[in-house]
mmCIF file of C-alpha atoms and ligand atoms in Angstrom:
data_model
loop_
_atom_site.group_PDB
_atom_site.id
_atom_site.type_symbol
_atom_site.label_atom_id
_atom_site.label_comp_id
_atom_site.label_asym_id
_atom_site.label_seq_id
_atom_site.Cartn_x
_atom_site.Cartn_y
_atom_site.Cartn_z
ATOM 1 C CA UNK C 226 5.265 118.883 -88.439
ATOM 2 C CA UNK C 227 5.425 115.187 -89.138
ATOM 3 C CA UNK C 228 3.821 113.775 -92.300
ATOM 4 C CA UNK C 229 2.586 110.091 -92.150
ATOM 5 C CA UNK C 230 6.026 109.039 -94.112
ATOM 6 C CA UNK C 231 8.157 110.307 -91.497
ATOM 7 C CA UNK C 232 5.648 108.997 -89.093
ATOM 8 C CA UNK C 233 5.728 105.482 -90.683
ATOM 9 C CA UNK C 234 9.846 106.053 -90.440
ATOM 10 C CA UNK C 235 9.840 106.861 -87.114
ATOM 11 C CA UNK C 236 7.875 103.973 -86.110
ATOM 12 C CA UNK C 237 10.344 101.833 -88.322
ATOM 13 C CA UNK C 238 12.932 103.039 -86.512
ATOM 14 C CA UNK C 239 11.538 102.727 -83.163
ATOM 15 C CA UNK C 240 10.949 99.067 -83.959
ATOM 16 C CA UNK C 241 14.540 98.934 -85.237
ATOM 17 C CA UNK C 242 15.788 100.233 -82.475
ATOM 18 C CA UNK C 243 17.210 103.043 -84.675
ATOM 19 C CA UNK C 244 17.496 106.846 -83.725
ATOM 20 C CA UNK C 245 14.051 108.887 -83.646
ATOM 21 C CA UNK C 246 14.041 112.097 -84.970
ATOM 22 C CA UNK C 247 11.155 114.390 -83.720
ATOM 23 C CA UNK C 248 10.554 117.442 -85.848
ATOM 24 C CA UNK C 249 8.808 119.616 -84.014
ATOM 25 C CA UNK C 250 7.399 122.998 -84.948
ATOM 26 C CA UNK C 251 6.374 126.118 -84.072
ATOM 27 C CA UNK C 252 2.958 126.364 -83.536
ATOM 28 C CA UNK C 253 1.228 128.952 -81.308
ATOM 29 C CA UNK C 254 -1.233 126.200 -80.061
ATOM 30 C CA UNK C 255 0.875 124.154 -77.339
ATOM 31 C CA UNK C 256 -0.429 120.818 -78.081
ATOM 32 C CA UNK C 257 0.305 118.250 -80.656
ATOM 33 C CA UNK C 258 -1.979 115.005 -81.029
ATOM 34 C CA UNK C 259 0.704 113.194 -82.979
ATOM 35 C CA UNK C 260 1.514 111.602 -79.522
ATOM 36 C CA UNK C 261 -2.245 110.387 -78.887
ATOM 37 C CA UNK C 262 -2.585 108.650 -82.341
ATOM 38 C CA UNK C 263 0.978 107.055 -81.458
ATOM 39 C CA UNK C 264 -0.527 105.735 -78.228
ATOM 40 C CA UNK C 265 -3.414 104.321 -79.924
ATOM 41 C CA UNK C 266 -1.289 102.384 -82.508
ATOM 42 C CA UNK C 267 0.977 101.209 -80.463
ATOM 43 C CA UNK C 268 -1.472 99.886 -78.088
ATOM 44 C CA UNK C 269 -3.685 98.443 -80.770
ATOM 45 C CA UNK C 270 -0.638 96.569 -81.977
ATOM 46 C CA UNK C 271 -0.295 94.468 -78.660
ATOM 47 C CA UNK C 272 -3.713 93.319 -78.831
ATOM 48 C CA UNK C 273 -4.040 92.825 -82.552
ATOM 49 C CA UNK C 274 -2.412 92.947 -86.193
ATOM 50 C CA UNK C 275 -2.793 96.055 -87.857
ATOM 51 C CA UNK C 276 -3.107 96.059 -91.677
ATOM 52 C CA UNK C 277 -2.764 99.245 -93.604
ATOM 53 C CA UNK C 278 -6.327 100.230 -94.933
ATOM 54 C CA UNK C 279 -6.594 100.875 -98.918
ATOM 55 C CA UNK C 280 -7.626 104.441 -98.406
ATOM 56 C CA UNK C 281 -4.048 105.364 -96.937
ATOM 57 C CA UNK C 282 -3.105 105.333 -100.665
ATOM 58 C CA UNK C 283 -5.295 108.352 -101.521
ATOM 59 C CA UNK C 284 -5.572 110.004 -97.690
ATOM 60 C CA UNK C 285 -2.162 110.422 -96.654
ATOM 61 C CA UNK C 286 -1.160 114.189 -96.120
ATOM 62 C CA UNK C 287 -2.331 117.208 -97.820
ATOM 63 C CA UNK C 288 -1.543 121.116 -97.613
ATOM 64 C CA UNK C 289 -4.606 123.384 -96.981
ATOM 65 C CA UNK C 290 -5.250 125.758 -99.735
ATOM 66 C CA UNK C 291 -3.448 128.818 -98.097
ATOM 67 C CA UNK C 292 -0.195 126.481 -97.741
ATOM 68 C CA UNK C 293 -0.004 127.463 -93.978
ATOM 69 C CA UNK C 294 -2.260 124.215 -92.610
ATOM 70 C CA UNK C 295 -1.182 120.471 -92.866
ATOM 71 C CA UNK C 296 -3.463 117.518 -92.496
ATOM 72 C CA UNK C 297 -2.112 114.090 -91.933
ATOM 73 C CA UNK C 298 -3.990 111.456 -92.342
ATOM 74 C CA UNK C 299 -3.907 107.642 -91.533
ATOM 75 C CA UNK C 300 -5.741 104.733 -91.683
ATOM 76 C CA UNK C 301 -5.934 100.712 -90.818
ATOM 77 C CA UNK C 302 -7.964 97.695 -90.230
ATOM 78 C CA UNK C 303 -7.809 94.430 -87.972
ATOM 79 C CA UNK C 304 -9.156 91.366 -87.468
ATOM 80 C CA UNK C 305 -12.237 92.984 -85.278
ATOM 81 C CA UNK C 306 -11.609 96.727 -86.945
ATOM 82 C CA UNK C 307 -13.258 97.656 -90.244
ATOM 83 C CA UNK C 308 -11.834 100.956 -90.424
ATOM 84 C CA UNK C 309 -8.933 103.158 -87.536
ATOM 85 C CA UNK C 310 -8.280 106.405 -89.219
ATOM 86 C CA UNK C 311 -7.294 109.416 -87.892
ATOM 87 C CA UNK C 312 -7.060 113.195 -89.282
ATOM 88 C CA UNK C 313 -4.492 115.543 -87.682
ATOM 89 C CA UNK C 314 -4.906 119.176 -88.522
ATOM 90 C CA UNK C 315 -2.252 121.421 -87.942
ATOM 91 C CA UNK C 316 -2.367 125.379 -88.402
ATOM 92 C CA UNK C 317 -0.752 128.583 -87.111
ATOM 93 C CA UNK C 318 -3.844 128.762 -85.268
ATOM 94 C CA UNK C 319 -5.451 125.587 -84.574
ATOM 95 C CA UNK C 320 -4.565 121.948 -83.814
ATOM 96 C CA UNK C 321 -7.702 119.380 -84.540
ATOM 97 C CA UNK C 322 -7.501 115.559 -83.921
ATOM 98 C CA UNK C 323 -10.232 113.073 -85.683
ATOM 99 C CA UNK C 324 -9.262 109.707 -84.450
ATOM 100 C CA UNK C 325 -12.271 107.095 -84.958
ATOM 101 C CA UNK C 326 -12.446 103.733 -84.900
ATOM 102 C CA UNK C 327 -15.286 101.476 -86.468
ATOM 103 C CA UNK C 328 -15.635 97.657 -85.527
ATOM 104 C CA UNK C 329 -16.310 95.348 -88.203
ATOM 105 C CA UNK C 330 -20.144 95.009 -88.418
ATOM 106 C CA UNK C 331 -20.252 91.588 -87.185
ATOM 107 C CA UNK C 332 -19.630 93.173 -83.748
ATOM 108 C CA UNK C 333 -21.789 95.319 -81.696
ATOM 109 C CA UNK C 334 -19.133 97.219 -79.992
ATOM 110 C CA UNK C 335 -19.192 100.837 -79.232
ATOM 111 C CA UNK C 336 -17.301 102.828 -81.453
ATOM 112 C CA UNK C 337 -13.861 104.968 -80.380
ATOM 113 C CA UNK C 338 -14.604 108.440 -80.848
ATOM 114 C CA UNK C 339 -11.807 111.228 -80.205
ATOM 115 C CA UNK C 340 -12.546 114.808 -81.254
ATOM 116 C CA UNK C 341 -10.274 117.654 -79.906
ATOM 117 C CA UNK C 342 -10.061 120.955 -81.563
ATOM 118 C CA UNK C 343 -8.075 123.615 -79.961
ATOM 119 C CA UNK C 344 -6.792 127.028 -80.974
ATOM 120 C CA UNK C 345 -4.314 128.881 -78.686
ATOM 121 C CA UNK C 346 -7.080 129.980 -75.879
ATOM 122 C CA UNK C 347 -9.824 127.191 -75.941
ATOM 123 C CA UNK C 348 -10.515 123.681 -76.848
ATOM 124 C CA UNK C 349 -13.765 121.773 -77.732
ATOM 125 C CA UNK C 350 -13.435 117.903 -76.793
ATOM 126 C CA UNK C 351 -15.368 114.910 -77.392
ATOM 127 C CA UNK C 352 -13.928 111.309 -76.242
ATOM 128 C CA UNK C 353 -16.331 108.573 -75.690
ATOM 129 C CA UNK C 354 -17.043 104.755 -76.644
ATOM 130 C CA UNK C 355 -19.982 105.759 -78.878
ATOM 131 C CA UNK C 356 -22.478 103.032 -78.313
ATOM 132 C CA UNK C 357 -23.424 101.406 -81.331
ATOM 133 C CA UNK C 358 -26.955 100.897 -80.124
ATOM 134 C CA UNK C 359 -29.846 102.830 -78.027
ATOM 135 C CA UNK C 360 -28.427 102.890 -74.509
ATOM 136 C CA UNK C 361 -31.037 105.102 -73.509
ATOM 137 C CA UNK C 362 -33.786 102.343 -73.728
ATOM 138 C CA UNK C 363 -32.051 99.513 -74.784
ATOM 139 C CA UNK C 364 -30.823 98.275 -70.880
ATOM 140 C CA UNK C 365 -29.366 95.136 -71.948
ATOM 141 C CA UNK C 366 -26.916 96.839 -74.388
ATOM 142 C CA UNK C 367 -26.070 99.665 -71.648
ATOM 143 C CA UNK C 368 -25.315 96.778 -69.386
ATOM 144 C CA UNK C 369 -23.162 94.596 -71.855
ATOM 145 C CA UNK C 370 -20.600 97.770 -72.359
ATOM 146 C CA UNK C 371 -21.004 100.348 -69.903
ATOM 147 C CA UNK C 372 -22.159 99.347 -66.731
ATOM 148 C CA UNK C 373 -18.643 98.406 -65.622
ATOM 149 C CA UNK C 374 -17.241 101.810 -67.038
ATOM 150 C CA UNK C 375 -19.178 104.329 -65.132
ATOM 151 C CA UNK C 376 -16.388 104.822 -62.321
ATOM 152 C CA UNK C 377 -13.990 105.803 -65.312
ATOM 153 C CA UNK C 378 -16.687 108.379 -66.643
ATOM 154 C CA UNK C 379 -17.008 109.788 -63.032
ATOM 155 C CA UNK C 380 -13.536 110.243 -62.696
ATOM 156 C CA UNK C 381 -13.182 112.370 -65.603
ATOM 157 C CA UNK C 382 -16.507 114.042 -65.265
ATOM 158 C CA UNK C 383 -14.895 116.279 -62.078
ATOM 159 C CA UNK C 384 -12.320 117.135 -64.115
ATOM 160 C CA UNK C 385 -13.567 118.365 -67.429
ATOM 161 C CA UNK C 386 -16.671 120.108 -67.266
ATOM 162 C CA UNK C 387 -19.880 119.463 -69.130
ATOM 163 C CA UNK C 388 -19.274 121.322 -72.578
ATOM 164 C CA UNK C 389 -23.112 122.983 -72.928
ATOM 165 C CA UNK C 390 -26.017 122.731 -74.589
ATOM 166 C CA UNK C 391 -26.344 119.398 -77.461
ATOM 167 C CA UNK C 392 -28.992 118.123 -79.895
ATOM 168 C CA UNK C 393 -30.878 115.161 -78.662
ATOM 169 C CA UNK C 394 -28.886 113.513 -81.693
ATOM 170 C CA UNK C 395 -25.649 114.056 -80.569
ATOM 171 C CA UNK C 396 -26.920 112.809 -76.643
ATOM 172 C CA UNK C 397 -28.242 109.442 -78.205
ATOM 173 C CA UNK C 398 -24.987 108.639 -79.794
ATOM 174 C CA UNK C 399 -22.738 109.398 -77.096
ATOM 175 C CA UNK C 400 -22.363 107.253 -73.823
ATOM 176 C CA UNK C 401 -22.547 107.950 -70.094
ATOM 177 C CA UNK C 402 -19.087 108.315 -69.874
ATOM 178 C CA UNK C 403 -18.744 110.709 -72.653
ATOM 179 C CA UNK C 404 -16.331 113.447 -72.052
ATOM 180 C CA UNK C 405 -17.944 116.352 -73.761
ATOM 181 C CA UNK C 406 -16.327 119.604 -72.742
ATOM 182 C CA UNK C 407 -14.462 122.668 -73.246
ATOM 183 C CA UNK C 408 -11.304 123.943 -71.607
ATOM 184 C CA UNK C 409 -8.872 126.792 -71.419
ATOM 185 C CA UNK C 410 -5.568 125.833 -72.957
ATOM 186 C CA UNK C 411 -3.031 125.025 -71.044
ATOM 187 C CA UNK C 412 -0.300 122.128 -70.203
ATOM 188 C CA UNK C 413 -2.427 120.562 -67.192
ATOM 189 C CA UNK C 414 -5.499 120.593 -69.372
ATOM 190 C CA UNK C 415 -3.611 118.899 -71.789
ATOM 191 C CA UNK C 416 -1.821 115.985 -70.040
ATOM 192 C CA UNK C 417 -5.200 115.251 -68.420
ATOM 193 C CA UNK C 418 -6.891 114.898 -71.897
ATOM 194 C CA UNK C 419 -3.987 112.533 -72.877
ATOM 195 C CA UNK C 420 -4.316 110.559 -69.610
ATOM 196 C CA UNK C 421 -8.178 110.359 -70.283
ATOM 197 C CA UNK C 422 -7.456 109.350 -74.077
ATOM 198 C CA UNK C 423 -5.248 106.335 -72.882
ATOM 199 C CA UNK C 424 -7.555 105.501 -70.131
ATOM 200 C CA UNK C 425 -10.400 105.514 -72.615
ATOM 201 C CA UNK C 426 -8.644 103.836 -75.634
ATOM 202 C CA UNK C 427 -7.608 100.742 -73.061
ATOM 203 C CA UNK C 428 -10.765 99.982 -71.811
ATOM 204 C CA UNK C 429 -12.317 100.210 -75.165
ATOM 205 C CA UNK C 430 -9.512 97.650 -76.806
ATOM 206 C CA UNK C 431 -10.371 95.506 -73.807
ATOM 207 C CA UNK C 432 -13.975 95.683 -74.847
ATOM 208 C CA UNK C 433 -12.445 94.614 -78.438
ATOM 209 C CA UNK C 434 -10.588 91.722 -77.137
ATOM 210 C CA UNK C 435 -13.733 90.275 -75.719
ATOM 211 C CA UNK C 436 -16.131 90.617 -78.123
ATOM 212 C CA UNK C 437 -17.494 87.458 -80.052
ATOM 213 C CA UNK C 438 -18.653 87.656 -83.810
ATOM 214 C CA UNK C 439 -21.968 87.995 -84.108
ATOM 215 C CA UNK C 440 -23.722 85.167 -86.169
ATOM 216 C CA UNK C 441 -27.420 85.951 -85.961
ATOM 217 C CA UNK C 442 -28.391 87.270 -89.398
ATOM 218 C CA UNK C 443 -31.277 89.652 -87.861
ATOM 219 C CA UNK C 444 -28.596 91.105 -85.377
ATOM 220 C CA UNK C 445 -26.145 91.697 -88.139
ATOM 221 C CA UNK C 446 -28.343 93.492 -90.197
ATOM 222 C CA UNK C 447 -29.089 95.729 -86.976
ATOM 223 C CA UNK C 448 -25.342 96.189 -86.871
ATOM 224 C CA UNK C 449 -24.842 97.459 -89.736
ATOM 225 C CA UNK C 450 -27.869 99.646 -90.189
ATOM 226 C CA UNK C 451 -26.875 101.028 -86.605
ATOM 227 C CA UNK C 452 -23.139 101.968 -87.918
ATOM 228 C CA UNK C 453 -24.376 103.348 -91.076
ATOM 229 C CA UNK C 454 -26.838 105.493 -89.273
ATOM 230 C CA UNK C 455 -24.038 106.787 -87.072
ATOM 231 C CA UNK C 456 -22.318 107.348 -90.144
ATOM 232 C CA UNK C 457 -24.627 109.171 -92.044
ATOM 233 C CA UNK C 458 -25.148 111.445 -89.253
ATOM 234 C CA UNK C 459 -21.551 112.151 -88.971
ATOM 235 C CA UNK C 460 -20.908 112.829 -92.398
ATOM 236 C CA UNK C 461 -23.836 115.357 -92.501
ATOM 237 C CA UNK C 462 -23.501 117.192 -89.268
ATOM 238 C CA UNK C 463 -19.903 117.148 -88.456
ATOM 239 C CA UNK C 464 -19.222 120.621 -86.678
ATOM 240 C CA UNK C 465 -15.931 120.429 -88.229
ATOM 241 C CA UNK C 466 -17.293 120.874 -91.810
ATOM 242 C CA UNK C 467 -17.170 124.406 -92.093
ATOM 243 C CA UNK C 468 -13.261 124.235 -90.972
ATOM 244 C CA UNK C 469 -12.628 121.636 -93.578
ATOM 245 C CA UNK C 470 -14.323 123.238 -96.597
ATOM 246 C CA UNK C 471 -12.277 126.653 -95.578
ATOM 247 C CA UNK C 472 -9.084 124.718 -95.319
ATOM 248 C CA UNK C 473 -9.249 122.588 -98.631
ATOM 249 C CA UNK C 474 -12.395 123.921 -100.210
ATOM 250 C CA UNK C 475 -15.896 122.385 -100.715
ATOM 251 C CA UNK C 476 -14.985 119.411 -103.313
ATOM 252 C CA UNK C 477 -12.190 117.785 -101.330
ATOM 253 C CA UNK C 478 -13.639 118.272 -97.930
ATOM 254 C CA UNK C 479 -16.716 116.096 -99.124
ATOM 255 C CA UNK C 480 -14.585 113.679 -100.621
ATOM 256 C CA UNK C 481 -12.558 113.304 -97.376
ATOM 257 C CA UNK C 482 -15.677 113.615 -95.287
ATOM 258 C CA UNK C 483 -17.817 110.254 -97.491
ATOM 259 C CA UNK C 484 -14.871 108.659 -98.777
ATOM 260 C CA UNK C 485 -12.167 109.017 -95.820
ATOM 261 C CA UNK C 486 -14.029 110.062 -92.210
ATOM 262 C CA UNK C 487 -17.214 108.446 -92.407
ATOM 263 C CA UNK C 488 -16.186 105.450 -94.961
ATOM 264 C CA UNK C 489 -19.215 103.265 -95.113
ATOM 265 C CA UNK C 490 -21.580 105.929 -95.653
ATOM 266 C CA UNK C 491 -22.069 105.129 -99.535
ATOM 267 C CA UNK C 492 -21.577 101.314 -98.710
ATOM 268 C CA UNK C 493 -23.321 100.011 -95.877
ATOM 269 C CA UNK C 494 -26.653 101.502 -96.796
ATOM 270 C CA UNK C 495 -28.698 103.366 -99.142
ATOM 271 C CA UNK C 496 -31.028 104.949 -96.409
ATOM 272 C CA UNK C 497 -30.422 108.786 -96.588
ATOM 273 C CA UNK C 498 -30.065 111.355 -93.756
ATOM 274 C CA UNK C 499 -33.365 112.839 -93.749
ATOM 275 C CA UNK C 500 -34.766 108.615 -93.891
ATOM 276 C CA UNK C 501 -32.600 108.438 -90.342
ATOM 277 C CA UNK C 502 -33.225 112.120 -88.995
ATOM 278 C CA UNK C 503 -36.712 112.993 -90.629
ATOM 279 C CA UNK C 504 -36.949 115.808 -88.044
ATOM 280 C CA UNK C 505 -34.214 117.556 -90.015
ATOM 281 C CA UNK C 506 -35.408 117.246 -93.136
ATOM 282 C CA UNK C 507 -36.810 120.762 -94.086
ATOM 283 C CA UNK C 508 -35.507 123.027 -91.136
ATOM 284 C CA UNK C 509 -32.743 125.120 -92.748
ATOM 285 C CA UNK C 510 -31.922 126.281 -89.266
ATOM 286 C CA UNK C 511 -31.081 123.031 -87.783
ATOM 287 C CA UNK C 512 -29.191 121.671 -91.086
ATOM 288 C CA UNK C 513 -26.859 124.447 -90.581
ATOM 289 C CA UNK C 514 -26.455 123.422 -87.175
ATOM 290 C CA UNK C 515 -28.080 126.293 -85.661
ATOM 291 C CA UNK C 516 -29.112 125.932 -81.585
ATOM 292 C CA UNK C 517 -32.447 125.150 -82.548
ATOM 293 C CA UNK C 518 -33.929 121.684 -80.796
ATOM 294 C CA UNK C 519 -30.847 122.167 -78.701
ATOM 295 C CA UNK C 520 -30.425 121.219 -75.126
ATOM 296 C CA UNK C 521 -28.754 119.308 -72.174
ATOM 297 C CA UNK C 522 -27.622 122.264 -70.540
ATOM 298 C CA UNK C 523 -25.952 119.614 -67.899
ATOM 299 C CA UNK C 524 -24.707 116.436 -68.159
ATOM 300 C CA UNK C 525 -27.968 114.243 -68.492
ATOM 301 C CA UNK C 526 -26.481 111.124 -66.543
ATOM 302 C CA UNK C 527 -26.463 110.471 -62.752
ATOM 303 C CA UNK C 528 -23.902 109.059 -60.860
ATOM 304 C CA UNK C 529 -25.213 105.785 -61.533
ATOM 305 C CA UNK C 530 -25.063 106.777 -65.266
ATOM 306 C CA UNK C 531 -28.558 106.362 -65.294
ATOM 307 C CA UNK C 532 -30.330 108.845 -67.781
ATOM 308 C CA UNK C 533 -32.035 112.054 -66.363
ATOM 309 C CA UNK C 534 -33.370 113.195 -69.749
ATOM 310 C CA UNK C 535 -37.107 112.778 -70.306
ATOM 311 C CA UNK C 536 -35.972 110.675 -73.720
ATOM 312 C CA UNK C 537 -37.266 107.986 -71.961
ATOM 313 C CA UNK C 538 -35.109 105.321 -69.733
ATOM 314 C CA UNK C 539 -33.791 102.187 -68.678
ATOM 315 C CA UNK C 540 -35.323 102.748 -64.839
HETATM 316 C C1 LIG F 113 -18.457 121.722 -82.215
HETATM 317 N N1 LIG F 113 -18.338 119.508 -82.322
HETATM 318 C C2 LIG F 113 -18.954 120.332 -81.459
HETATM 319 C C3 LIG F 113 -19.894 120.148 -80.924
HETATM 320 C C4 LIG F 113 -20.122 118.850 -80.858
HETATM 321 C C5 LIG F 113 -19.063 118.026 -81.363
HETATM 322 C C6 LIG F 113 -20.912 118.013 -79.876
HETATM 323 C C7 LIG F 113 -20.760 121.241 -80.172
HETATM 324 C C8 LIG F 113 -21.622 121.791 -81.220
HETATM 325 C C9 LIG F 113 -22.893 120.998 -81.705
HETATM 326 O O1 LIG F 113 -23.395 120.238 -81.147
HETATM 327 O O2 LIG F 113 -22.892 120.962 -82.874
HETATM 328 C C10 LIG F 113 -18.602 116.942 -81.744
HETATM 329 N N2 LIG F 113 -20.904 115.783 -82.262
HETATM 330 C C11 LIG F 113 -19.603 116.117 -81.968
HETATM 331 C C12 LIG F 113 -19.073 114.176 -82.161
HETATM 332 C C13 LIG F 113 -20.198 113.886 -82.095
HETATM 333 C C14 LIG F 113 -21.487 114.434 -82.458
HETATM 334 C C15 LIG F 113 -17.449 113.743 -81.792
HETATM 335 O O3 LIG F 113 -22.777 114.365 -82.409
HETATM 336 C C16 LIG F 113 -20.765 112.200 -82.638
HETATM 337 C C17 LIG F 113 -21.601 111.482 -82.723
HETATM 338 N N3 LIG F 113 -14.602 119.203 -84.474
HETATM 339 C C18 LIG F 113 -14.010 118.122 -85.303
HETATM 340 C C19 LIG F 113 -13.160 118.493 -86.236
HETATM 341 C C20 LIG F 113 -13.141 119.566 -86.454
HETATM 342 C C21 LIG F 113 -14.018 120.252 -85.178
HETATM 343 C C22 LIG F 113 -12.897 117.358 -87.379
HETATM 344 O O4 LIG F 113 -14.190 117.317 -84.958
HETATM 345 C C23 LIG F 113 -12.576 120.884 -87.383
HETATM 346 C C24 LIG F 113 -12.356 120.623 -88.488
HETATM 347 C C25 LIG F 113 -14.363 121.880 -84.942
HETATM 348 N N4 LIG F 113 -16.263 121.243 -83.609
HETATM 349 C C26 LIG F 113 -15.598 121.921 -84.340
HETATM 350 C C27 LIG F 113 -15.813 123.500 -83.687
HETATM 351 C C28 LIG F 113 -16.771 123.758 -83.251
HETATM 352 C C29 LIG F 113 -17.236 122.292 -82.856
HETATM 353 C C30 LIG F 113 -15.356 124.458 -84.907
HETATM 354 C C31 LIG F 113 -17.760 124.648 -82.743
HETATM 355 C C32 LIG F 113 -18.422 125.250 -83.617
HETATM 356 C C33 LIG F 113 -20.176 124.867 -83.363
HETATM 357 O O5 LIG F 113 -20.311 124.973 -82.277
HETATM 358 O O6 LIG F 113 -20.412 124.687 -84.436
#
C-alpha cells in the first residue's frame, strides 16, 4: 500500500532520477488503481502546472475503522481545473478508485469521471467524460464535445457490455461514450480498463487544452449551476456511500463526500437536492438507491451516438 507521502516521495525520486521503491501488498484483489492515478497526474503535468489543493492537508490518508483498509486521497488544482481529486480504497476484499476532475466554472468542459469498484470476483465500472450540460436535448453542446469522440466510445463498447439498468438521472449525467459496465476480475480485463482510462483521459486533456474561458455572465452562471447540480446529485446518490460509511463511520463519510469528493456542493450554490430532483423528494424507495425508476437495460445510444431513449433527442 502506497500512502500519499510515499507517493509524493516516489514522484520526487522519479523526477530526481533516484530509485523508486514500490511497496506491494498482499491483496486478494488483483488490481491496484495507483498506476491509473499516477498516469493521470503525469499526463496532466505534461499539459499544465498542477498545484496542490488546500484540501490535501486534511484529506490525505486514513485507515478504516477495523484497521484493515486504507484510504488514500490526493487533490490538485490547475489553471483550468477547479479540483482534481482521487480516492483509492484498498482492503482485503476490495479495491476502489474514485477519480474525478472538475473544470473551473469558466469552462463548459465535461467532468472527467472514473469510478471503479473491484472485488476478487467482480467489477462495477463507470468511465466517462460526464457532460456538464444536457446532451440529449442540447445538440450544440453534444456536437462541441462528443461528436468526434464517438469512434472512441464504440471501440470500447465492443469490449465492455452495458452494465444494466440505471436511473434516468444517471443517464443524463453520462455521455454517449460512457463505459458503464460490470465484468469479472481478470488481468486482461484490467489491462483493457487501463487502456480505456488512458485513452479517455488523453482525449479529455485535449479538450481542456483547447477550452476557451467563458466571459459571458449568463453562460458562466449556467456553468456554475450545472456543476452544482452535478455535485448535488453525486453527494446525495453516490452508490459508494454505504461502503464509505461502513469503512470510516457516518460522520467522516459525510465530511469526505461534501468537503472532498464533491467539494463545491456547499459553495457553488444554495439549491438543495430536492430543488434539483423533486421527483426524489418523498420517495424513500428511491432515496435509498432502490431500483424504482431505473431503466435502460441496454445501451441507449446508437453507433452514431444518437440517443435512443424517450427523454427526447437531438434528431
Ligand atoms: C454501483 N455505481 C454503481 C452504479 C452506478 C455507479 C451507476 C449502479 C447502481 C446505481 O445506478 O445506483 C456510479 N452513478 C455512478 C456514477 C455516476 C452515477 C459515477 O450517477 C455519475 C454521475 N462506487 C464508487 C465508490 C464506491 C462504489 C467510491 O464510486 C465504494 C466506496 C461502490 N458502486 C459501488 C457499489 C455499487 C455501485 C458497491 C453496487 C451497489 C448498488 O448497486 O447500489
